[in-house]
Every structure is written in C-alpha cells, then in structure tokens.
Amino acid sequence: MYLVDAHCHLHEFNDMEVLNYCGNPSLGILAVSDNYTSSLETLKISSKCLNVVPSVGIHPWNVGKVNLGEVEAVLESARNVRFLGEVGIDKRFVPESYEKQVEVLRRFLEYASTNGLGVNLHAAGAWSDALKMLFKYDVKVAIIHWYTGPPELLNDIHSVGYYITVNPAVSLQPKLRDIVSKASLDMILTESDGPYVYRGIRMTPEKVLDVVHEISLIKGVEAQEVFSTILRNYRDALRAVGL
Ligand SMILES: [Zn+2]
C-alpha cells in the first residue's frame, strides 16, 4: 500500500510531522509552495526527503499582495525543479485580483511550457479559463487540484493526459463525489491539501487512505485497484516531466 499526496503544503506542517512524512517509504508527496519564502522552504525540505517532489509557485490568493519581481524570483528558484505550483487563478475566493492572477499565471505557464515543467494548478471558480490557458501554452502535464468544476470538462482534461486530485473533503462534499463518479480512474490522483482545514477536518497525508476508500466505494472498484491505479498515474505524471 502506497499513499500518493499529489498536493500538500508540507512547509506548513510542524517539524515533528515533517520528520514523520520525510522518507516514509509508503508515501509520495508532491509538495507545493505559496510564495517565494515557502518555495525556498519546500526546496530545503525536499533536498532531504527522497519521497518529496518539490513544486515552487505563488498561490493565487497571494498574487494580489506580491510584485512581479517575486514571480521572477520564484522562477529563479525553479531551476532544478520539475513542477510549478501552487499556481493558478481563482474567481471564487479572490475575484478582486483576478486580472493580475491571469497575468501571473501566463508567466508561469510560459515558463513551464518552455522548460517542459508540470503544473500543480488551483482554479476555483475559473476552471474553464484555466484549462484554456493550459491548452494555449501546451503545458506538458497538469495536476488540477481539488477539481470541483463542470463535469463536462473532464473529457477535455482526460484527452490530453492531465490529472485531477481528490482529497479528504470527498467524504463531505457532494460536488466532489459527483466528480469522482464521473471521472475515469486513470485521471485521478489523491491529495491532502494539508494542513488545510475543511469543515473541521485537518487534512493530512495519512488521510489519503480514507480518500482511497471513498473513491473505491463511489466507483465500486476494489481499494487495491484504486491504490495501484493512482500510484501508476502518479509515476506517469512524474515521468512526463523527466522524474
Ligand atoms: Zn493547496
């Protein structure tokens, strides 16, 4: 049994927790960042933990607060990195900075496209716009985090080999359950989005185990098959960017 956490804010966990996750042979973490400082923290953690793949970026919730110099600084830090994230656009929670978010995401996607990087994408309330941008920049592989967008877009996402992630909110969020029922298993990855708290649940990498069981129940597929397919998806996503 191997747990895949394809979107985790590992730098926000306390030292004891990081120590516990770091090097765990039955856990793979794609660690995302929220700004320049956390990008450096993520890189520091991943340099010591073989099971952690680093991703640097500026979270769309932070884009309104940063200058474009910080975007370039993050890209400087990306020299030995194969994923950008958490990057994206968000019309739902931070509509006031949407234009700037689009501008910043363009820069990240242009960089990802030129350098063959993958993208770990946040697109709340802007699913269709974000997908159009990924297509426009011909991004190699995208992991669309906590996908609760229109089910009609699942085919487009699948057709280019992109992935969506499902997290512990699946036990409570009808929209996410509906997406799981409609998405092909070979486009699904699991995540924690930890240590984010959703309706009182602190989401952590070990809770990915519950996510696998929920997916198994919703889809009527043996848990073992869910585990092995998600691990295969994760390895394929990493291989696509040369990892
Ligand atoms: Zn996140």
PDB file of C-alpha atoms and ligand atoms in Angstrom:
ATOM      1  CA  MET A   1       0.000   0.000   0.000  1.00  0.00           C
ATOM      2  CA  TYR A   2       1.477   3.295  -1.119  1.00  0.00           C
ATOM      3  CA  LEU A   3      -0.197   6.651  -0.457  1.00  0.00           C
ATOM      4  CA  VAL A   4       0.063   9.420  -3.037  1.00  0.00           C
ATOM      5  CA  ASP A   5      -0.319  13.006  -1.846  1.00  0.00           C
ATOM      6  CA  ALA A   6      -0.072  14.993  -5.069  1.00  0.00           C
ATOM      7  CA  HIS A   7      -0.786  18.393  -3.485  1.00  0.00           C
ATOM      8  CA  CYS A   8       0.498  19.055   0.022  1.00  0.00           C
ATOM      9  CA  HIS A   9       1.689  22.269   1.705  1.00  0.00           C
ATOM     10  CA  LEU A  10       4.398  20.328   3.534  1.00  0.00           C
ATOM     11  CA  HIS A  11       6.213  23.518   4.646  1.00  0.00           C
ATOM     12  CA  GLU A  12       3.180  24.420   6.795  1.00  0.00           C
ATOM     13  CA  PHE A  13       3.391  21.268   8.936  1.00  0.00           C
ATOM     14  CA  ASN A  14       5.382  21.307  12.173  1.00  0.00           C
ATOM     15  CA  ASP A  15       8.899  19.877  12.350  1.00  0.00           C
ATOM     16  CA  MET A  16       7.806  16.616  14.004  1.00  0.00           C
ATOM     17  CA  GLU A  17       5.202  15.999  11.320  1.00  0.00           C
ATOM     18  CA  VAL A  18       7.647  16.773   8.506  1.00  0.00           C
ATOM     19  CA  LEU A  19      10.147  14.378  10.102  1.00  0.00           C
ATOM     20  CA  ASN A  20       7.467  11.709  10.189  1.00  0.00           C
ATOM     21  CA  TYR A  21       6.495  12.159   6.498  1.00  0.00           C
ATOM     22  CA  CYS A  22      10.022  12.657   5.215  1.00  0.00           C
ATOM     23  CA  GLY A  23      11.496   9.477   3.758  1.00  0.00           C
ATOM     24  CA  ASN A  24       8.404   7.413   4.586  1.00  0.00           C
ATOM     25  CA  PRO A  25       8.695   4.517   2.107  1.00  0.00           C
ATOM     26  CA  SER A  26       4.933   4.143   1.686  1.00  0.00           C
ATOM     27  CA  LEU A  27       4.159   7.799   0.995  1.00  0.00           C
ATOM     28  CA  GLY A  28       4.872  10.013  -2.007  1.00  0.00           C
ATOM     29  CA  ILE A  29       4.391  13.765  -1.647  1.00  0.00           C
ATOM     30  CA  LEU A  30       4.271  16.439  -4.287  1.00  0.00           C
ATOM     31  CA  ALA A  31       4.950  19.469  -2.085  1.00  0.00           C
ATOM     32  CA  VAL A  32       3.539  22.780  -3.278  1.00  0.00           C
ATOM     33  CA  SER A  33       4.512  26.311  -2.222  1.00  0.00           C
ATOM     34  CA  ASP A  34       2.550  29.536  -1.702  1.00  0.00           C
ATOM     35  CA  ASN A  35       5.105  32.315  -2.329  1.00  0.00           C
ATOM     36  CA  TYR A  36       8.852  32.890  -2.658  1.00  0.00           C
ATOM     37  CA  THR A  37       9.703  32.193   1.011  1.00  0.00           C
ATOM     38  CA  SER A  38       7.743  28.956   1.134  1.00  0.00           C
ATOM     39  CA  SER A  39       9.214  27.916  -2.217  1.00  0.00           C
ATOM     40  CA  LEU A  40      12.653  28.049  -0.586  1.00  0.00           C
ATOM     41  CA  GLU A  41      11.324  26.105   2.420  1.00  0.00           C
ATOM     42  CA  THR A  42       9.868  23.436   0.133  1.00  0.00           C
ATOM     43  CA  LEU A  43      13.178  23.118  -1.694  1.00  0.00           C
ATOM     44  CA  LYS A  44      15.006  22.756   1.618  1.00  0.00           C
ATOM     45  CA  ILE A  45      12.671  20.004   2.832  1.00  0.00           C
ATOM     46  CA  SER A  46      12.709  18.111  -0.462  1.00  0.00           C
ATOM     47  CA  SER A  47      16.515  18.148  -0.606  1.00  0.00           C
ATOM     48  CA  LYS A  48      16.498  15.918   2.487  1.00  0.00           C
ATOM     49  CA  CYS A  49      13.483  13.735   1.699  1.00  0.00           C
ATOM     50  CA  LEU A  50      13.650  11.290  -1.188  1.00  0.00           C
ATOM     51  CA  ASN A  51       9.871  10.799  -1.250  1.00  0.00           C
ATOM     52  CA  VAL A  52       9.140  14.526  -1.655  1.00  0.00           C
ATOM     53  CA  VAL A  53       8.930  16.137  -5.093  1.00  0.00           C
ATOM     54  CA  PRO A  54       9.189  19.932  -4.806  1.00  0.00           C
ATOM     55  CA  SER A  55       6.992  22.398  -6.593  1.00  0.00           C
ATOM     56  CA  VAL A  56       7.514  26.176  -6.390  1.00  0.00           C
ATOM     57  CA  GLY A  57       4.988  28.899  -7.070  1.00  0.00           C
ATOM     58  CA  ILE A  58       2.751  31.694  -5.876  1.00  0.00           C
ATOM     59  CA  HIS A  59      -0.723  30.746  -4.719  1.00  0.00           C
ATOM     60  CA  PRO A  60      -3.442  32.779  -6.483  1.00  0.00           C
ATOM     61  CA  TRP A  61      -4.654  34.004  -3.056  1.00  0.00           C
ATOM     62  CA  ASN A  62      -1.230  35.672  -2.627  1.00  0.00           C
ATOM     63  CA  VAL A  63      -0.910  37.140  -6.103  1.00  0.00           C
ATOM     64  CA  GLY A  64      -2.713  40.368  -5.148  1.00  0.00           C
ATOM     65  CA  LYS A  65      -0.042  41.015  -2.475  1.00  0.00           C
ATOM     66  CA  VAL A  66       3.154  40.388  -4.458  1.00  0.00           C
ATOM     67  CA  ASN A  67       5.073  42.318  -7.085  1.00  0.00           C
ATOM     68  CA  LEU A  68       6.200  40.831 -10.378  1.00  0.00           C
ATOM     69  CA  GLY A  69       9.779  40.692  -9.070  1.00  0.00           C
ATOM     70  CA  GLU A  70       8.665  37.954  -6.682  1.00  0.00           C
ATOM     71  CA  VAL A  71       7.297  35.950  -9.620  1.00  0.00           C
ATOM     72  CA  GLU A  72      10.707  36.125 -11.289  1.00  0.00           C
ATOM     73  CA  ALA A  73      12.427  35.202  -8.013  1.00  0.00           C
ATOM     74  CA  VAL A  74      10.243  32.089  -7.768  1.00  0.00           C
ATOM     75  CA  LEU A  75      11.150  31.173 -11.338  1.00  0.00           C
ATOM     76  CA  GLU A  76      14.836  31.647 -10.489  1.00  0.00           C
ATOM     77  CA  SER A  77      14.348  29.141  -7.665  1.00  0.00           C
ATOM     78  CA  ALA A  78      12.771  26.718 -10.152  1.00  0.00           C
ATOM     79  CA  ARG A  79      15.996  25.948 -11.964  1.00  0.00           C
ATOM     80  CA  ASN A  80      16.198  22.371 -10.658  1.00  0.00           C
ATOM     81  CA  VAL A  81      12.504  21.835 -10.178  1.00  0.00           C
ATOM     82  CA  ARG A  82      10.083  19.920 -12.424  1.00  0.00           C
ATOM     83  CA  PHE A  83       6.761  21.335 -11.179  1.00  0.00           C
ATOM     84  CA  LEU A  84       5.324  24.794 -10.656  1.00  0.00           C
ATOM     85  CA  GLY A  85       2.632  25.099  -8.013  1.00  0.00           C
ATOM     86  CA  GLU A  86       0.514  26.053  -6.331  1.00  0.00           C
ATOM     87  CA  VAL A  87      -0.209  28.434  -9.173  1.00  0.00           C
ATOM     88  CA  GLY A  88      -3.484  29.328 -10.785  1.00  0.00           C
ATOM     89  CA  ILE A  89      -6.460  31.621 -10.945  1.00  0.00           C
ATOM     90  CA  ASP A  90      -9.398  31.945  -8.580  1.00  0.00           C
ATOM     91  CA  LYS A  91     -12.601  33.830  -9.343  1.00  0.00           C
ATOM     92  CA  ARG A  92     -14.429  32.384  -6.371  1.00  0.00           C
ATOM     93  CA  PHE A  93     -12.403  33.429  -3.315  1.00  0.00           C
ATOM     94  CA  VAL A  94     -10.255  36.323  -4.631  1.00  0.00           C
ATOM     95  CA  PRO A  95     -12.089  37.840  -7.619  1.00  0.00           C
ATOM     96  CA  GLU A  96     -10.674  41.311  -6.851  1.00  0.00           C
ATOM     97  CA  SER A  97      -7.191  40.379  -8.101  1.00  0.00           C
ATOM     98  CA  TYR A  98      -8.332  38.196 -10.994  1.00  0.00           C
ATOM     99  CA  GLU A  99      -6.704  40.215 -13.783  1.00  0.00           C
ATOM    100  CA  LYS A 100      -3.343  40.170 -12.060  1.00  0.00           C
ATOM    101  CA  GLN A 101      -3.742  36.443 -11.356  1.00  0.00           C
ATOM    102  CA  VAL A 102      -4.243  35.801 -15.079  1.00  0.00           C
ATOM    103  CA  GLU A 103      -1.172  37.871 -15.899  1.00  0.00           C
ATOM    104  CA  VAL A 104       0.966  35.974 -13.351  1.00  0.00           C
ATOM    105  CA  LEU A 105      -0.360  32.581 -14.430  1.00  0.00           C
ATOM    106  CA  ARG A 106       0.540  33.432 -18.043  1.00  0.00           C
ATOM    107  CA  ARG A 107       4.126  33.989 -16.954  1.00  0.00           C
ATOM    108  CA  PHE A 108       4.219  30.684 -15.022  1.00  0.00           C
ATOM    109  CA  LEU A 109       2.694  28.724 -17.912  1.00  0.00           C
ATOM    110  CA  GLU A 110       5.025  30.284 -20.432  1.00  0.00           C
ATOM    111  CA  TYR A 111       7.962  29.212 -18.252  1.00  0.00           C
ATOM    112  CA  ALA A 112       6.527  25.711 -17.731  1.00  0.00           C
ATOM    113  CA  SER A 113       5.961  25.297 -21.433  1.00  0.00           C
ATOM    114  CA  THR A 114       9.444  26.478 -22.447  1.00  0.00           C
ATOM    115  CA  ASN A 115      11.137  24.267 -19.862  1.00  0.00           C
ATOM    116  CA  GLY A 116       8.889  21.201 -20.070  1.00  0.00           C
ATOM    117  CA  LEU A 117       7.662  21.533 -16.480  1.00  0.00           C
ATOM    118  CA  GLY A 118       4.433  20.245 -14.994  1.00  0.00           C
ATOM    119  CA  VAL A 119       1.943  22.491 -13.253  1.00  0.00           C
ATOM    120  CA  ASN A 120       0.056  21.960  -9.992  1.00  0.00           C
ATOM    121  CA  LEU A 121      -2.955  24.147 -10.586  1.00  0.00           C
ATOM    122  CA  HIS A 122      -5.586  25.876  -8.460  1.00  0.00           C
ATOM    123  CA  ALA A 123      -8.587  27.024 -10.487  1.00  0.00           C
ATOM    124  CA  ALA A 124     -11.561  27.544  -8.134  1.00  0.00           C
ATOM    125  CA  GLY A 125     -14.385  29.261  -9.981  1.00  0.00           C
ATOM    126  CA  ALA A 126     -12.217  29.602 -13.096  1.00  0.00           C
ATOM    127  CA  TRP A 127     -11.973  26.016 -14.330  1.00  0.00           C
ATOM    128  CA  SER A 128     -12.721  26.654 -17.954  1.00  0.00           C
ATOM    129  CA  ASP A 129     -10.459  29.749 -18.235  1.00  0.00           C
ATOM    130  CA  ALA A 130      -7.606  27.859 -16.580  1.00  0.00           C
ATOM    131  CA  LEU A 131      -7.981  24.881 -18.904  1.00  0.00           C
ATOM    132  CA  LYS A 132      -7.946  27.157 -21.949  1.00  0.00           C
ATOM    133  CA  MET A 133      -4.721  28.704 -20.701  1.00  0.00           C
ATOM    134  CA  LEU A 134      -3.113  25.280 -20.150  1.00  0.00           C
ATOM    135  CA  PHE A 135      -4.053  24.304 -23.704  1.00  0.00           C
ATOM    136  CA  LYS A 136      -2.859  27.598 -25.148  1.00  0.00           C
ATOM    137  CA  TYR A 137       0.574  27.178 -23.583  1.00  0.00           C
ATOM    138  CA  ASP A 138       0.600  23.467 -24.391  1.00  0.00           C
ATOM    139  CA  VAL A 139       1.634  22.559 -20.842  1.00  0.00           C
ATOM    140  CA  LYS A 140       3.018  19.032 -20.745  1.00  0.00           C
ATOM    141  CA  VAL A 141       1.305  17.773 -17.628  1.00  0.00           C
ATOM    142  CA  ALA A 142      -1.138  19.492 -15.313  1.00  0.00           C
ATOM    143  CA  ILE A 143      -2.443  18.312 -11.973  1.00  0.00           C
ATOM    144  CA  ILE A 144      -5.669  20.193 -11.395  1.00  0.00           C
ATOM    145  CA  HIS A 145      -6.068  20.367  -7.657  1.00  0.00           C
ATOM    146  CA  TRP A 146      -9.390  19.640  -5.837  1.00  0.00           C
ATOM    147  CA  TYR A 147     -11.359  19.583  -9.058  1.00  0.00           C
ATOM    148  CA  THR A 148     -14.991  20.536  -8.467  1.00  0.00           C
ATOM    149  CA  GLY A 149     -15.560  22.160 -11.831  1.00  0.00           C
ATOM    150  CA  PRO A 150     -18.091  21.304 -14.508  1.00  0.00           C
ATOM    151  CA  PRO A 151     -18.202  17.541 -15.187  1.00  0.00           C
ATOM    152  CA  GLU A 152     -18.358  18.380 -18.936  1.00  0.00           C
ATOM    153  CA  LEU A 153     -14.704  19.473 -18.833  1.00  0.00           C
ATOM    154  CA  LEU A 154     -13.497  16.075 -17.580  1.00  0.00           C
ATOM    155  CA  ASN A 155     -13.240  14.714 -21.117  1.00  0.00           C
ATOM    156  CA  ASP A 156     -11.042  17.602 -22.254  1.00  0.00           C
ATOM    157  CA  ILE A 157      -8.817  17.183 -19.195  1.00  0.00           C
ATOM    158  CA  HIS A 158      -8.543  13.434 -19.767  1.00  0.00           C
ATOM    159  CA  SER A 159      -7.968  13.682 -23.513  1.00  0.00           C
ATOM    160  CA  VAL A 160      -4.631  15.487 -23.041  1.00  0.00           C
ATOM    161  CA  GLY A 161      -3.485  13.287 -20.180  1.00  0.00           C
ATOM    162  CA  TYR A 162      -3.948  15.821 -17.383  1.00  0.00           C
ATOM    163  CA  TYR A 163      -4.990  14.787 -13.877  1.00  0.00           C
ATOM    164  CA  ILE A 164      -7.423  15.961 -11.220  1.00  0.00           C
ATOM    165  CA  THR A 165      -6.912  15.489  -7.491  1.00  0.00           C
ATOM    166  CA  VAL A 166      -9.358  14.322  -4.857  1.00  0.00           C
ATOM    167  CA  ASN A 167      -8.832  14.998  -1.150  1.00  0.00           C
ATOM    168  CA  PRO A 168     -10.433  14.150   2.226  1.00  0.00           C
ATOM    169  CA  ALA A 169     -13.275  16.611   1.517  1.00  0.00           C
ATOM    170  CA  VAL A 170     -14.687  13.809  -0.644  1.00  0.00           C
ATOM    171  CA  SER A 171     -16.411  12.349   2.418  1.00  0.00           C
ATOM    172  CA  LEU A 172     -18.446  15.579   2.858  1.00  0.00           C
ATOM    173  CA  GLN A 173     -18.624  17.413  -0.452  1.00  0.00           C
ATOM    174  CA  PRO A 174     -21.357  16.202  -2.850  1.00  0.00           C
ATOM    175  CA  LYS A 175     -19.812  18.069  -5.807  1.00  0.00           C
ATOM    176  CA  LEU A 176     -16.519  16.237  -5.365  1.00  0.00           C
ATOM    177  CA  ARG A 177     -18.290  12.880  -5.011  1.00  0.00           C
ATOM    178  CA  ASP A 178     -20.083  13.561  -8.275  1.00  0.00           C
ATOM    179  CA  ILE A 179     -16.761  14.310  -9.997  1.00  0.00           C
ATOM    180  CA  VAL A 180     -15.273  11.061  -8.666  1.00  0.00           C
ATOM    181  CA  SER A 181     -18.235   9.101 -10.008  1.00  0.00           C
ATOM    182  CA  LYS A 182     -17.827  10.690 -13.465  1.00  0.00           C
ATOM    183  CA  ALA A 183     -14.038  10.863 -13.841  1.00  0.00           C
ATOM    184  CA  SER A 184     -12.082   7.958 -15.237  1.00  0.00           C
ATOM    185  CA  LEU A 185      -9.873   6.368 -12.574  1.00  0.00           C
ATOM    186  CA  ASP A 186      -6.827   6.813 -14.769  1.00  0.00           C
ATOM    187  CA  MET A 187      -7.080  10.610 -14.500  1.00  0.00           C
ATOM    188  CA  ILE A 188      -7.437  10.707 -10.690  1.00  0.00           C
ATOM    189  CA  LEU A 189      -4.707  11.453  -8.157  1.00  0.00           C
ATOM    190  CA  THR A 190      -5.155  11.716  -4.398  1.00  0.00           C
ATOM    191  CA  GLU A 191      -4.042  14.668  -2.284  1.00  0.00           C
ATOM    192  CA  SER A 192      -4.377  16.091   1.222  1.00  0.00           C
ATOM    193  CA  ASP A 193      -4.044  19.850   0.534  1.00  0.00           C
ATOM    194  CA  GLY A 194      -2.761  19.618   4.093  1.00  0.00           C
ATOM    195  CA  PRO A 195      -2.696  21.156   6.548  1.00  0.00           C
ATOM    196  CA  TYR A 196      -5.777  22.972   5.227  1.00  0.00           C
ATOM    197  CA  VAL A 197      -8.842  22.571   7.435  1.00  0.00           C
ATOM    198  CA  TYR A 198     -12.065  21.788   5.592  1.00  0.00           C
ATOM    199  CA  ARG A 199     -15.276  21.856   7.655  1.00  0.00           C
ATOM    200  CA  GLY A 200     -13.368  20.960  10.811  1.00  0.00           C
ATOM    201  CA  ILE A 201     -11.221  18.249   9.215  1.00  0.00           C
ATOM    202  CA  ARG A 202      -7.497  18.965   9.273  1.00  0.00           C
ATOM    203  CA  MET A 203      -6.402  17.370   6.039  1.00  0.00           C
ATOM    204  CA  THR A 204      -3.125  15.434   6.337  1.00  0.00           C
ATOM    205  CA  PRO A 205      -1.223  12.947   4.134  1.00  0.00           C
ATOM    206  CA  GLU A 206      -2.333   9.944   6.226  1.00  0.00           C
ATOM    207  CA  LYS A 207      -5.975  10.843   5.487  1.00  0.00           C
ATOM    208  CA  VAL A 208      -5.299   9.983   1.840  1.00  0.00           C
ATOM    209  CA  LEU A 209      -6.013   6.426   2.987  1.00  0.00           C
ATOM    210  CA  ASP A 210      -9.654   7.435   3.634  1.00  0.00           C
ATOM    211  CA  VAL A 211      -9.775   9.136   0.235  1.00  0.00           C
ATOM    212  CA  VAL A 212      -8.781   5.891  -1.474  1.00  0.00           C
ATOM    213  CA  HIS A 213     -11.554   4.033   0.362  1.00  0.00           C
ATOM    214  CA  GLU A 214     -14.127   6.684  -0.565  1.00  0.00           C
ATOM    215  CA  ILE A 215     -13.101   6.502  -4.223  1.00  0.00           C
ATOM    216  CA  SER A 216     -13.358   2.723  -4.034  1.00  0.00           C
ATOM    217  CA  LEU A 217     -16.896   2.945  -2.610  1.00  0.00           C
ATOM    218  CA  ILE A 218     -18.131   5.625  -5.013  1.00  0.00           C
ATOM    219  CA  LYS A 219     -16.769   3.868  -8.090  1.00  0.00           C
ATOM    220  CA  GLY A 220     -17.470   0.313  -6.963  1.00  0.00           C
ATOM    221  CA  VAL A 221     -13.849  -0.652  -7.606  1.00  0.00           C
ATOM    222  CA  GLU A 222     -11.670  -2.691  -5.214  1.00  0.00           C
ATOM    223  CA  ALA A 223      -9.498  -0.483  -2.991  1.00  0.00           C
ATOM    224  CA  GLN A 224      -6.435  -2.407  -4.200  1.00  0.00           C
ATOM    225  CA  GLU A 225      -7.160  -1.370  -7.765  1.00  0.00           C
ATOM    226  CA  VAL A 226      -7.623   2.258  -6.701  1.00  0.00           C
ATOM    227  CA  PHE A 227      -4.245   2.182  -4.900  1.00  0.00           C
ATOM    228  CA  SER A 228      -2.415   0.674  -7.854  1.00  0.00           C
ATOM    229  CA  THR A 229      -4.040   2.911 -10.481  1.00  0.00           C
ATOM    230  CA  ILE A 230      -3.310   6.083  -8.513  1.00  0.00           C
ATOM    231  CA  LEU A 231       0.289   5.048  -7.996  1.00  0.00           C
ATOM    232  CA  ARG A 232       0.614   4.361 -11.729  1.00  0.00           C
ATOM    233  CA  ASN A 233      -0.946   7.770 -12.510  1.00  0.00           C
ATOM    234  CA  TYR A 234       1.475   9.478 -10.146  1.00  0.00           C
ATOM    235  CA  ARG A 235       4.502   7.750 -11.658  1.00  0.00           C
ATOM    236  CA  ASP A 236       3.285   8.616 -15.170  1.00  0.00           C
ATOM    237  CA  ALA A 237       2.834  12.273 -14.188  1.00  0.00           C
ATOM    238  CA  LEU A 238       6.365  12.417 -12.764  1.00  0.00           C
ATOM    239  CA  ARG A 239       7.824  10.570 -15.753  1.00  0.00           C
ATOM    240  CA  ALA A 240       6.174  13.057 -18.122  1.00  0.00           C
ATOM    241  CA  VAL A 241       8.413  15.785 -16.700  1.00  0.00           C
ATOM    242  CA  GLY A 242      11.538  13.643 -16.546  1.00  0.00           C
ATOM    243  CA  LEU A 243      11.387  12.411 -12.947  1.00  0.00           C
TER     244      LEU A 243
HETATM  245 ZN    ZN B   1      -3.335  23.966  -1.846  1.00  0.00          ZN
END
